[in-house]
PDB file of C-alpha atoms in Angstrom:
ATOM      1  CA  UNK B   1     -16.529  -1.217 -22.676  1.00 79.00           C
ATOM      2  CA  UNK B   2     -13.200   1.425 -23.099  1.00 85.00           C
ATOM      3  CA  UNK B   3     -10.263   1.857 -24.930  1.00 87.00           C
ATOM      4  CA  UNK B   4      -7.248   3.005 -22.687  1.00 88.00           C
ATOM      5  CA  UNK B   5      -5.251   4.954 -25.466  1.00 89.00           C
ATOM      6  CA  UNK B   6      -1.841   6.051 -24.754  1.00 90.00           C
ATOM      7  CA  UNK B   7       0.546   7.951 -26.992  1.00 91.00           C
ATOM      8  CA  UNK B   8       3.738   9.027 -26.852  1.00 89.00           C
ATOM      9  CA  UNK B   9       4.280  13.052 -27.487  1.00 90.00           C
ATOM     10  CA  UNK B  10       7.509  14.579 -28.526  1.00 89.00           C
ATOM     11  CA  UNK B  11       7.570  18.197 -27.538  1.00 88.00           C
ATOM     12  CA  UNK B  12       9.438  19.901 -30.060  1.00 86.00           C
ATOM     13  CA  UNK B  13      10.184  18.155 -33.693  1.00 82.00           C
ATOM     14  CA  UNK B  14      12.657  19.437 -36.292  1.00 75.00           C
ATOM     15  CA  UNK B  15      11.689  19.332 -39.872  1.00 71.00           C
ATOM     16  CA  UNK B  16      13.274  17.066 -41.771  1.00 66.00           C
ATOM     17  CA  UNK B  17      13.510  19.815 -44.749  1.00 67.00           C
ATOM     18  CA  UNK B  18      13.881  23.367 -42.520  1.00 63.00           C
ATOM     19  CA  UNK B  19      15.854  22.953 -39.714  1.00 64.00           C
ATOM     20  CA  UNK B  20      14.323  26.503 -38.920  1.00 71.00           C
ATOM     21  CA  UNK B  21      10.998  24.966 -38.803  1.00 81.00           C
ATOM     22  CA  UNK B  22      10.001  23.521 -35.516  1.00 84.00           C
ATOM     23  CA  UNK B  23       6.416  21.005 -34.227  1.00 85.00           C
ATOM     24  CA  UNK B  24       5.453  21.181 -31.328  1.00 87.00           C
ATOM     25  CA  UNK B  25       3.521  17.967 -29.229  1.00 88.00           C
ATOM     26  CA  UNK B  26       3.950  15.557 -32.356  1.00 89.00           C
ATOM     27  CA  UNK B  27       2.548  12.118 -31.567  1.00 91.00           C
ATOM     28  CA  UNK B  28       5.403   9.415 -32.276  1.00 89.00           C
ATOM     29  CA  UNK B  29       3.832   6.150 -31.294  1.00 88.00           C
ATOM     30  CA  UNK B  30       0.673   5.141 -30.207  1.00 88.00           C
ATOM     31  CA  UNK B  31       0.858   2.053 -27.903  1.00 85.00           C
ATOM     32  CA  UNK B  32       0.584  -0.811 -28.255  1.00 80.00           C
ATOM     33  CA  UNK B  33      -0.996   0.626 -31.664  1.00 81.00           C
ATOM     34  CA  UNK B  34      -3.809   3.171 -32.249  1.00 80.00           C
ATOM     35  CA  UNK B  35      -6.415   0.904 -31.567  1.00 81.00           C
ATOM     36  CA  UNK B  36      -5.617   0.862 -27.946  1.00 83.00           C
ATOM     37  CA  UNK B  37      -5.931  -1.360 -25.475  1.00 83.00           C
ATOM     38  CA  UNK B  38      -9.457  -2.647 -25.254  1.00 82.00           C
ATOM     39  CA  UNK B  39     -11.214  -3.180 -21.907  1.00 80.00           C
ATOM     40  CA  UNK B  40     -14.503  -5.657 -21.337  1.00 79.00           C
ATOM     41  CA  UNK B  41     -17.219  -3.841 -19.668  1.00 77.00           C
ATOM     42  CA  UNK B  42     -17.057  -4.531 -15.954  1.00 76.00           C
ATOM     43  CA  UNK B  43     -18.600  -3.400 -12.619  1.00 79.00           C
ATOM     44  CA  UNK B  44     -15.977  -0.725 -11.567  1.00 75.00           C
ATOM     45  CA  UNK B  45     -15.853  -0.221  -7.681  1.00 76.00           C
ATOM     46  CA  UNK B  46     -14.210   3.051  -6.291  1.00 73.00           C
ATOM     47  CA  UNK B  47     -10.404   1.657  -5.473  1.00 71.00           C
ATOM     48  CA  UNK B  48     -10.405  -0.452  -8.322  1.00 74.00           C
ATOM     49  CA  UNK B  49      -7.007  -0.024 -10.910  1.00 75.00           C
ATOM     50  CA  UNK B  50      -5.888  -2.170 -13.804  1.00 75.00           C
ATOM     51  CA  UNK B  51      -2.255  -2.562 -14.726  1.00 74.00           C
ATOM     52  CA  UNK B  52      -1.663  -1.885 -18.837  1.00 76.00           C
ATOM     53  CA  UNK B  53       2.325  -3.320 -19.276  1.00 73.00           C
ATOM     54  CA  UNK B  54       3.482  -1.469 -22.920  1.00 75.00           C
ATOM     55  CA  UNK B  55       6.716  -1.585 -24.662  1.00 75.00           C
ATOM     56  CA  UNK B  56       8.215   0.059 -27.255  1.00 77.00           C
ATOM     57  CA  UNK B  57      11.546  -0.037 -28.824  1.00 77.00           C
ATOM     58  CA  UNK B  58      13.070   3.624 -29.812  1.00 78.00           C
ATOM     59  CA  UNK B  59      16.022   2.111 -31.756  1.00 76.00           C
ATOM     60  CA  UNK B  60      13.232   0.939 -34.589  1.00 75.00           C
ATOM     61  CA  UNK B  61      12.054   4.413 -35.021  1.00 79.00           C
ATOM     62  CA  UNK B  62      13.171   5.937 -38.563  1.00 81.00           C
ATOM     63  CA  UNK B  63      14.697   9.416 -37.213  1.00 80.00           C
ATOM     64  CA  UNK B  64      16.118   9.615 -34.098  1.00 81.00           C
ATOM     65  CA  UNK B  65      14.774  10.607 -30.995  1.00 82.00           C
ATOM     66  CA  UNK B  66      15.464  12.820 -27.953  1.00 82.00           C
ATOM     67  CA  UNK B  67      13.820  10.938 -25.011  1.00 81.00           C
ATOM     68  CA  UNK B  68      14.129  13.895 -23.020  1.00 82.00           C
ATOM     69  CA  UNK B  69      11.616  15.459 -24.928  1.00 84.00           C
ATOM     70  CA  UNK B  70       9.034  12.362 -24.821  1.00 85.00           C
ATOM     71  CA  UNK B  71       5.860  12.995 -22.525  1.00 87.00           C
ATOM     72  CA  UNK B  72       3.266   9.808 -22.082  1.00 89.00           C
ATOM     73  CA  UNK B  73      -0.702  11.264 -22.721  1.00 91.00           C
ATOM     74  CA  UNK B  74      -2.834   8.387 -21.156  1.00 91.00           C
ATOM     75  CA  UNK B  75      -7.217   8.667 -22.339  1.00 90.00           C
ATOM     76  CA  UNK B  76      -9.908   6.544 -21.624  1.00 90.00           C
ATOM     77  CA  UNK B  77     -12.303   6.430 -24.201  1.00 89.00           C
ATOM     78  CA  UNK B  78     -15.925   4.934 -25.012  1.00 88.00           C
ATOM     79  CA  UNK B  79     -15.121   2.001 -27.364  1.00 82.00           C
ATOM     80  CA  UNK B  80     -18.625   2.698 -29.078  1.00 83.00           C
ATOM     81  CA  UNK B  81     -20.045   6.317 -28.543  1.00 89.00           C
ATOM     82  CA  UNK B  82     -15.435   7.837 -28.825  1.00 87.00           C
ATOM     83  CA  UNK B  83     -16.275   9.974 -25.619  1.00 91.00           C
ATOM     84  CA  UNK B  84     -13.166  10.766 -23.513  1.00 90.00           C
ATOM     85  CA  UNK B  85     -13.601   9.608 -19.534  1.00 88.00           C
ATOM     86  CA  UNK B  86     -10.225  10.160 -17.858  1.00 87.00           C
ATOM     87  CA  UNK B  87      -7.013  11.773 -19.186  1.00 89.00           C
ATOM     88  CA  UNK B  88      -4.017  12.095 -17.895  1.00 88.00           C
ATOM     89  CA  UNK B  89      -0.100  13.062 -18.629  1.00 83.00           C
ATOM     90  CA  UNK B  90       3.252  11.964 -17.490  1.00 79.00           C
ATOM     91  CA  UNK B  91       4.850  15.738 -17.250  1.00 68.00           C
ATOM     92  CA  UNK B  92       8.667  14.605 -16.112  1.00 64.00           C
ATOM     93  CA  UNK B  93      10.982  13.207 -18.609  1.00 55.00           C
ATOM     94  CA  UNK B  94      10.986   9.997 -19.369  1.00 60.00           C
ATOM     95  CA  UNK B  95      13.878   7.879 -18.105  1.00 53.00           C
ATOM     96  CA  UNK B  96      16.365   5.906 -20.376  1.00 53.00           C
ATOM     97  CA  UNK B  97      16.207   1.781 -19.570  1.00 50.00           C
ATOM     98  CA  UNK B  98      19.682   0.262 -21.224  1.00 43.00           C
ATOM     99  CA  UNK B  99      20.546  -3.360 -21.593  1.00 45.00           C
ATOM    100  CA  UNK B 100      23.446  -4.926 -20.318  1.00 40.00           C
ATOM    101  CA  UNK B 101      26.169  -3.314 -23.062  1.00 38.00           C
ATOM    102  CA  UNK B 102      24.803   0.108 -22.148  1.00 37.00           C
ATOM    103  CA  UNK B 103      23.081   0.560 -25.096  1.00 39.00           C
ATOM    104  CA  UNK B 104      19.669   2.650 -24.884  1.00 37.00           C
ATOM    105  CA  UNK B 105      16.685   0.131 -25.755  1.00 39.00           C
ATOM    106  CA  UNK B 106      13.239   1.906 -24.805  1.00 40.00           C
ATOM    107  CA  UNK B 107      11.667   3.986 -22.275  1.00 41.00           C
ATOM    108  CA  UNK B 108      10.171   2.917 -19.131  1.00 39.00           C
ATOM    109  CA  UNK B 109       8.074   4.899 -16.719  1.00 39.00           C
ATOM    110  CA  UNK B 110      10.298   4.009 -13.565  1.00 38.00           C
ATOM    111  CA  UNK B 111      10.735   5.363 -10.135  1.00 39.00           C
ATOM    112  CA  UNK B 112      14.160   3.845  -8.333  1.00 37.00           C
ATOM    113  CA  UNK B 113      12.930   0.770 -10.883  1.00 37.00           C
ATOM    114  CA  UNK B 114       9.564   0.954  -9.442  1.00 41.00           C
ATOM    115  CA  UNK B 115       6.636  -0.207 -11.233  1.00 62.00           C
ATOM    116  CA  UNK B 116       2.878  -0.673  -9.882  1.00 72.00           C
ATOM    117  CA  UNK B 117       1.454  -3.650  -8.393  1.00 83.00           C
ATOM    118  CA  UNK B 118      -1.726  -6.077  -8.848  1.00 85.00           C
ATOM    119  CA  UNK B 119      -3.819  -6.346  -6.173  1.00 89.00           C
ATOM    120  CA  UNK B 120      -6.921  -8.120  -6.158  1.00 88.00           C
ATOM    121  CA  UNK B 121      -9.693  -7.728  -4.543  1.00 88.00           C
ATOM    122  CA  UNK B 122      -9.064  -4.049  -3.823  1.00 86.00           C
ATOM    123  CA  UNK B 123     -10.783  -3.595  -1.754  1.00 88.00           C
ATOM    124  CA  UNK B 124     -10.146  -6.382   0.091  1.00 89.00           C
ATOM    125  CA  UNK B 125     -13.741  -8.141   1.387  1.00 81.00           C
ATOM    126  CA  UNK B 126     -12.350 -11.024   3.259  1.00 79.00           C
ATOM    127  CA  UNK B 127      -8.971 -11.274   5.359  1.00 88.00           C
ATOM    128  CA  UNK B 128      -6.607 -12.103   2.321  1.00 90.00           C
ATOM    129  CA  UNK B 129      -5.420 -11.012  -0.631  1.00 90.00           C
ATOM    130  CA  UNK B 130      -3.809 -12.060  -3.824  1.00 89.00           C
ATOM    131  CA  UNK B 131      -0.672 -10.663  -5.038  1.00 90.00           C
ATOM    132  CA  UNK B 132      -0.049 -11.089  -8.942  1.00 88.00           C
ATOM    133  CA  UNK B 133       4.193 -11.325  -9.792  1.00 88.00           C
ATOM    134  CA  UNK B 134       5.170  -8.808 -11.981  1.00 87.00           C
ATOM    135  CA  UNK B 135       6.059 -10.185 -15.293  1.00 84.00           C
ATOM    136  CA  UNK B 136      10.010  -8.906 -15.293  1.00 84.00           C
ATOM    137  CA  UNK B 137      10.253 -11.397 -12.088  1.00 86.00           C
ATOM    138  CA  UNK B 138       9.037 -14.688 -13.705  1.00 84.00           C
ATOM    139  CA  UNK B 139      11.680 -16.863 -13.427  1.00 82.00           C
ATOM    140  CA  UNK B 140      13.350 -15.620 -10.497  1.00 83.00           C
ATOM    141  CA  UNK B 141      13.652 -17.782  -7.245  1.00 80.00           C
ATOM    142  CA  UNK B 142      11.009 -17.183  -5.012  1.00 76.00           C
ATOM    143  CA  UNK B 143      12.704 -17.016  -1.903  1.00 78.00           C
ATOM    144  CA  UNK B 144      14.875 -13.588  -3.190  1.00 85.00           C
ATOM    145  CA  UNK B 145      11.793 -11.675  -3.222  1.00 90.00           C
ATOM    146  CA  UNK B 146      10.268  -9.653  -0.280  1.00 90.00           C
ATOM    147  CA  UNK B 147       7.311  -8.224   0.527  1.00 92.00           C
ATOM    148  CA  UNK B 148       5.964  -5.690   2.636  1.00 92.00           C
ATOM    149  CA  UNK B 149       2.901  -4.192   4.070  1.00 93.00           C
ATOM    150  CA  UNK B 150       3.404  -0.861   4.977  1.00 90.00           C
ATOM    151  CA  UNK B 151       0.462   1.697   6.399  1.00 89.00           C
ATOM    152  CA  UNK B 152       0.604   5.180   4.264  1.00 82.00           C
ATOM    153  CA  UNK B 153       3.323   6.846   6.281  1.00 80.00           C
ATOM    154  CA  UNK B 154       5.260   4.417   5.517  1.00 81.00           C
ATOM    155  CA  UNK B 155       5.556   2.516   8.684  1.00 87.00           C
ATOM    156  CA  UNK B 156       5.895  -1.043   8.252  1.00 90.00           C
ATOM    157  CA  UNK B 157       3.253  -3.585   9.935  1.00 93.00           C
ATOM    158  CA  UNK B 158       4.165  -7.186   8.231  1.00 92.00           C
ATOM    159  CA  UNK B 159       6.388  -8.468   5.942  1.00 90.00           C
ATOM    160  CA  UNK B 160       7.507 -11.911   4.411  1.00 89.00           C
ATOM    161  CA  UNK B 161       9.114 -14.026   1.254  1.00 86.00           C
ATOM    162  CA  UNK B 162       7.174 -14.829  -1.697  1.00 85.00           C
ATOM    163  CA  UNK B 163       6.358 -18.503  -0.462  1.00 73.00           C
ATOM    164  CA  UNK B 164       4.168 -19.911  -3.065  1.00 68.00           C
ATOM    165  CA  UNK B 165       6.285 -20.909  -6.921  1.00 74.00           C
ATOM    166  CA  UNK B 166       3.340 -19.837  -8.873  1.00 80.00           C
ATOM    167  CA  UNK B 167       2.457 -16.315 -10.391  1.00 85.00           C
ATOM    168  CA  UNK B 168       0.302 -15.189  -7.460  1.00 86.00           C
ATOM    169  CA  UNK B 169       0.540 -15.066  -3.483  1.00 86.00           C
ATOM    170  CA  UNK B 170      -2.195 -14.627  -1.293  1.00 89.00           C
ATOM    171  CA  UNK B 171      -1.182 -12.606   1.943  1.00 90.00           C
ATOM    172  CA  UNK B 172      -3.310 -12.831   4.916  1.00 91.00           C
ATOM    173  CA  UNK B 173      -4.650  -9.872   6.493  1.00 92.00           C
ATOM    174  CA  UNK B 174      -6.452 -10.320   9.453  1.00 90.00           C
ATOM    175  CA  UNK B 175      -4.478  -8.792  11.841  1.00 90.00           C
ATOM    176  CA  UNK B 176      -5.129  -5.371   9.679  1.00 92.00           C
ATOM    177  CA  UNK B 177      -7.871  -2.957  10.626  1.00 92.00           C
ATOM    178  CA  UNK B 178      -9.743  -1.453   8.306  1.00 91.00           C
ATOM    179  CA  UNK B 179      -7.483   0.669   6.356  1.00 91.00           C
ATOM    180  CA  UNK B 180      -5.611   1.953   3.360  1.00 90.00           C
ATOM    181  CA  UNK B 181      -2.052   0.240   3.032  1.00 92.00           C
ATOM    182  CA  UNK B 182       0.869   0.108   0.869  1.00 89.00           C
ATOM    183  CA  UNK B 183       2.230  -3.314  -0.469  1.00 91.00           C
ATOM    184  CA  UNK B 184       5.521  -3.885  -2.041  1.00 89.00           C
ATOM    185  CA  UNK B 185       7.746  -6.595  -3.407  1.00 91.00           C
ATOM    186  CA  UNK B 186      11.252  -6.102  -3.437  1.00 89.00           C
ATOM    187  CA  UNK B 187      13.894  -7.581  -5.817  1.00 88.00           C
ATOM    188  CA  UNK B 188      17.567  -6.632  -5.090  1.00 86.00           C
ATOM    189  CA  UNK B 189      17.135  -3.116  -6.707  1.00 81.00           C
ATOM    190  CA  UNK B 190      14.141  -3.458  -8.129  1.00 85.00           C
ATOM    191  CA  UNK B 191      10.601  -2.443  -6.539  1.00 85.00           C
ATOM    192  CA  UNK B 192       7.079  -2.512  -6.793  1.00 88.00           C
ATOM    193  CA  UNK B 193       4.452  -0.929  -5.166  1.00 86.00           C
ATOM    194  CA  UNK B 194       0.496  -1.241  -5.092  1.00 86.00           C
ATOM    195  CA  UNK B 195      -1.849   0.377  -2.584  1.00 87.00           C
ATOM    196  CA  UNK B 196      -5.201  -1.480  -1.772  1.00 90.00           C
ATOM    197  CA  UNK B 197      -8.446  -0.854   1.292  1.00 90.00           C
ATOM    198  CA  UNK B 198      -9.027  -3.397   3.599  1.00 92.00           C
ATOM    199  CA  UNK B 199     -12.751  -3.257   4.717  1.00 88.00           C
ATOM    200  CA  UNK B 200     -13.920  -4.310   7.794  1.00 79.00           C
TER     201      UNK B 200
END
């Protein structure tokens, strides 16, 4: 079993007694606490990912905070023996997510309001896979969302609606060769993107 630990870094702190007196890489938050996020022993295959969704409202902080100083520092750790597997940083500054009134609410790690996708089984055994809805999209009518198959230069090969009214689709893939390929559901503005293997 592992603990996927991810903290929240601010480059450069002021102190709160000196304003000549500067931090550097102070931890802020620790998400969704510093336990972590615990993860069951399982039979990882090469290929396989696992989507972690954290939140964290800024505006309860007691100071305030510069997000363009926030970095994301992402570990996997041992959950018995505390050895470090995999780390990993999110260099770029962190974009602002507002609600409706403008008003800044949190921090989201977004590309053009991309976000990754579930995928399962990756690799994909059999001729289908299943497609789990991202949880910003419950609620919306299924017909508004699209997906798309794309091979990795981006070419498209098949595409379609969200058909089923549940949290999952399965997509058929048997006219697919053996493969890597790019899958992504669109929403108006929003997108989301997962890459599995099809095996033969």
């Amino acid at each position: 079993s592992v603990v996927i630990q991810v903290a929240l870094i601010d480059t450069l702190a002021q102190s709160s007694i000196s304003a000549r007196k500067n931090y550097h890489h102070v931890v802020r938050k620790m998400l969704p606490d510093a336990a972590g996020t615990f993860v069951p022993k399982r039979n990882w295959q090469q290929g396989d990912s696992l989507l972690i969704e954290l939140g964290w409202d800024v505006s309860s902080y007691p100071v305030p905070l510069d997000l363009s100083r926030l970095r994301i520092v992402v570990f996997v750790q041992d959950y018995l023996t505390k050895e470090v597997y995999q780390a990993n940083y999110y260099k770029s500054a962190l974009p602002k997510r507002a609600n409706g009134i403008g008003k800044v609410t949190g921090v989201h790690q977004t590309k053009s309001a991309s976000s990754q996708l579930v995928i399962f089984p990756n690799p994909v055994i059999r001729d289908q896979a299943t497609i789990l809805l991202p949880s910003v999209l419950h609620g919306v009518l299924s017909h508004q969302i699209r997906w798309v198959i794309a091979d990795l230069q981006g070419r498209t090969l098949q595409r379609g609606h969200w058909a089923s009214h549940s949290k999952q689709h399965v997509i058929f893939l048997d006219e697919l060769p053996a493969g890597a390929y790019l899958l992504k559901l669109h929403f108006k503005k929003q997108m989301f993107q997962g890459r599995f293997i099809k095996k033969e």
